[in-house]
Amino acid sequence: MNTLKWLESWFMQNCDGEWEHNNGIKVLTLDNPGWLIEIDLEGTDCEEKFFKDFRVENSDEDWIYCKVRDNKFLGYGSVNNLTDILEVFKKWVK
């Protein structure tokens, strides 16, 4: 299953009639340019799961930084690394 289909499935598994009204997934752009992924973990199986900050800095055009803060998975990355950010989340969840 590709990463985007997996994320759709993960989101659907957490929709219970309430969670999706106050929580969810945000995909935003950064001005450097790049991406910000914010995934609410409250009420999911990942809510209390440990995540070690993850950083890859290959170049100014190839980097990602992922962390969990305040019950949110936060992934930042350069313009060509959106899938890589989602892969970090997917591997952590599994």
PDB file of C-alpha atoms in Angstrom:
ATOM      1  CA  MET A   1       0.000   0.000   0.000  1.00  0.00           C
ATOM      2  CA  ASN A   2       1.448   3.369  -0.927  1.00  0.00           C
ATOM      3  CA  THR A   3       2.000   5.939   1.789  1.00  0.00           C
ATOM      4  CA  LEU A   4      -0.897   8.221   0.923  1.00  0.00           C
ATOM      5  CA  LYS A   5      -3.379   5.317   0.823  1.00  0.00           C
ATOM      6  CA  TRP A   6      -1.982   4.122   4.152  1.00  0.00           C
ATOM      7  CA  LEU A   7      -2.506   7.602   5.670  1.00  0.00           C
ATOM      8  CA  GLU A   8      -6.086   7.673   4.381  1.00  0.00           C
ATOM      9  CA  SER A   9      -6.672   4.306   6.050  1.00  0.00           C
ATOM     10  CA  TRP A  10      -5.067   5.455   9.329  1.00  0.00           C
ATOM     11  CA  PHE A  11      -7.263   8.558   9.337  1.00  0.00           C
ATOM     12  CA  MET A  12     -10.414   6.529   8.665  1.00  0.00           C
ATOM     13  CA  GLN A  13      -9.563   4.075  11.462  1.00  0.00           C
ATOM     14  CA  ASN A  14      -9.461   6.970  13.913  1.00  0.00           C
ATOM     15  CA  CYS A  15     -12.734   8.553  12.774  1.00  0.00           C
ATOM     16  CA  ASP A  16     -15.261   7.538  15.408  1.00  0.00           C
ATOM     17  CA  GLY A  17     -17.882  10.237  15.091  1.00  0.00           C
ATOM     18  CA  GLU A  18     -16.056  12.533  17.514  1.00  0.00           C
ATOM     19  CA  TRP A  19     -12.287  12.430  16.932  1.00  0.00           C
ATOM     20  CA  GLU A  20     -12.498  13.884  13.438  1.00  0.00           C
ATOM     21  CA  HIS A  21     -14.471  16.923  14.676  1.00  0.00           C
ATOM     22  CA  ASN A  22     -11.648  18.154  16.909  1.00  0.00           C
ATOM     23  CA  ASN A  23      -8.604  16.384  15.472  1.00  0.00           C
ATOM     24  CA  GLY A  24      -7.144  15.565  12.125  1.00  0.00           C
ATOM     25  CA  ILE A  25      -4.313  16.015   9.664  1.00  0.00           C
ATOM     26  CA  LYS A  26      -2.999  19.290   8.274  1.00  0.00           C
ATOM     27  CA  VAL A  27      -0.721  19.636   5.270  1.00  0.00           C
ATOM     28  CA  LEU A  28       0.701  23.134   4.977  1.00  0.00           C
ATOM     29  CA  THR A  29       3.389  24.769   2.907  1.00  0.00           C
ATOM     30  CA  LEU A  30       6.427  26.594   4.267  1.00  0.00           C
ATOM     31  CA  ASP A  31       7.940  29.689   2.701  1.00  0.00           C
ATOM     32  CA  ASN A  32      11.470  28.313   2.321  1.00  0.00           C
ATOM     33  CA  PRO A  33       9.816  26.362   0.312  1.00  0.00           C
ATOM     34  CA  GLY A  34       8.775  23.198   2.040  1.00  0.00           C
ATOM     35  CA  TRP A  35       6.115  21.284   3.921  1.00  0.00           C
ATOM     36  CA  LEU A  36       4.633  21.089   7.395  1.00  0.00           C
ATOM     37  CA  ILE A  37       2.574  18.047   8.346  1.00  0.00           C
ATOM     38  CA  GLU A  38       0.616  18.202  11.602  1.00  0.00           C
ATOM     39  CA  ILE A  39      -1.182  15.062  12.777  1.00  0.00           C
ATOM     40  CA  ASP A  40      -3.259  15.083  15.955  1.00  0.00           C
ATOM     41  CA  LEU A  41      -2.508  12.059  18.110  1.00  0.00           C
ATOM     42  CA  GLU A  42      -5.016  12.628  20.912  1.00  0.00           C
ATOM     43  CA  GLY A  43      -7.373   9.682  21.125  1.00  0.00           C
ATOM     44  CA  THR A  44      -5.261   7.473  18.833  1.00  0.00           C
ATOM     45  CA  ASP A  45      -3.079   4.468  19.618  1.00  0.00           C
ATOM     46  CA  CYS A  46      -0.059   6.773  19.251  1.00  0.00           C
ATOM     47  CA  GLU A  47      -1.117   9.240  21.937  1.00  0.00           C
ATOM     48  CA  GLU A  48       1.290   7.912  24.578  1.00  0.00           C
ATOM     49  CA  LYS A  49       3.829   6.339  22.215  1.00  0.00           C
ATOM     50  CA  PHE A  50       7.429   7.547  22.472  1.00  0.00           C
ATOM     51  CA  PHE A  51       8.890   9.266  19.405  1.00  0.00           C
ATOM     52  CA  LYS A  52      12.544  10.178  19.171  1.00  0.00           C
ATOM     53  CA  ASP A  53      13.095  13.404  17.222  1.00  0.00           C
ATOM     54  CA  PHE A  54      14.210  12.570  13.696  1.00  0.00           C
ATOM     55  CA  ARG A  55      16.359  14.783  11.501  1.00  0.00           C
ATOM     56  CA  VAL A  56      18.001  14.367   8.101  1.00  0.00           C
ATOM     57  CA  GLU A  57      19.934  17.256   6.580  1.00  0.00           C
ATOM     58  CA  ASN A  58      21.453  16.255   3.266  1.00  0.00           C
ATOM     59  CA  SER A  59      21.345  19.756   1.744  1.00  0.00           C
ATOM     60  CA  ASP A  60      19.297  22.970   1.705  1.00  0.00           C
ATOM     61  CA  GLU A  61      16.968  21.242  -0.777  1.00  0.00           C
ATOM     62  CA  ASP A  62      16.863  17.824   0.932  1.00  0.00           C
ATOM     63  CA  TRP A  63      16.001  17.806   4.630  1.00  0.00           C
ATOM     64  CA  ILE A  64      13.332  16.643   7.072  1.00  0.00           C
ATOM     65  CA  TYR A  65      12.728  17.146  10.772  1.00  0.00           C
ATOM     66  CA  CYS A  66      10.034  15.254  12.662  1.00  0.00           C
ATOM     67  CA  LYS A  67       9.013  15.456  16.300  1.00  0.00           C
ATOM     68  CA  VAL A  68       6.068  14.877  18.622  1.00  0.00           C
ATOM     69  CA  ARG A  69       4.977  17.767  20.811  1.00  0.00           C
ATOM     70  CA  ASP A  70       1.702  18.461  22.609  1.00  0.00           C
ATOM     71  CA  ASN A  71       0.086  15.274  21.268  1.00  0.00           C
ATOM     72  CA  LYS A  72       0.902  16.194  17.673  1.00  0.00           C
ATOM     73  CA  PHE A  73       3.245  14.621  15.163  1.00  0.00           C
ATOM     74  CA  LEU A  74       4.997  17.507  13.421  1.00  0.00           C
ATOM     75  CA  GLY A  75       6.950  16.880  10.246  1.00  0.00           C
ATOM     76  CA  TYR A  76       8.859  19.576   8.401  1.00  0.00           C
ATOM     77  CA  GLY A  77      10.704  19.094   5.144  1.00  0.00           C
ATOM     78  CA  SER A  78      11.977  20.565   1.942  1.00  0.00           C
ATOM     79  CA  VAL A  79       9.769  20.806  -1.107  1.00  0.00           C
ATOM     80  CA  ASN A  80      10.651  17.329  -2.433  1.00  0.00           C
ATOM     81  CA  ASN A  81      10.318  15.501   0.891  1.00  0.00           C
ATOM     82  CA  LEU A  82       6.579  15.340   1.580  1.00  0.00           C
ATOM     83  CA  THR A  83       6.458  11.565   1.071  1.00  0.00           C
ATOM     84  CA  ASP A  84       9.541  11.113   3.252  1.00  0.00           C
ATOM     85  CA  ILE A  85       7.836  12.919   6.137  1.00  0.00           C
ATOM     86  CA  LEU A  86       4.760  10.722   5.797  1.00  0.00           C
ATOM     87  CA  GLU A  87       6.991   7.621   5.661  1.00  0.00           C
ATOM     88  CA  VAL A  88       8.557   8.592   8.996  1.00  0.00           C
ATOM     89  CA  PHE A  89       5.070   8.816  10.504  1.00  0.00           C
ATOM     90  CA  LYS A  90       4.009   5.517   8.939  1.00  0.00           C
ATOM     91  CA  LYS A  91       7.064   3.619  10.208  1.00  0.00           C
ATOM     92  CA  TRP A  92       6.583   5.044  13.702  1.00  0.00           C
ATOM     93  CA  VAL A  93       2.902   4.086  13.840  1.00  0.00           C
ATOM     94  CA  LYS A  94       3.607   0.538  12.680  1.00  0.00           C
TER      95      LYS A  94
END
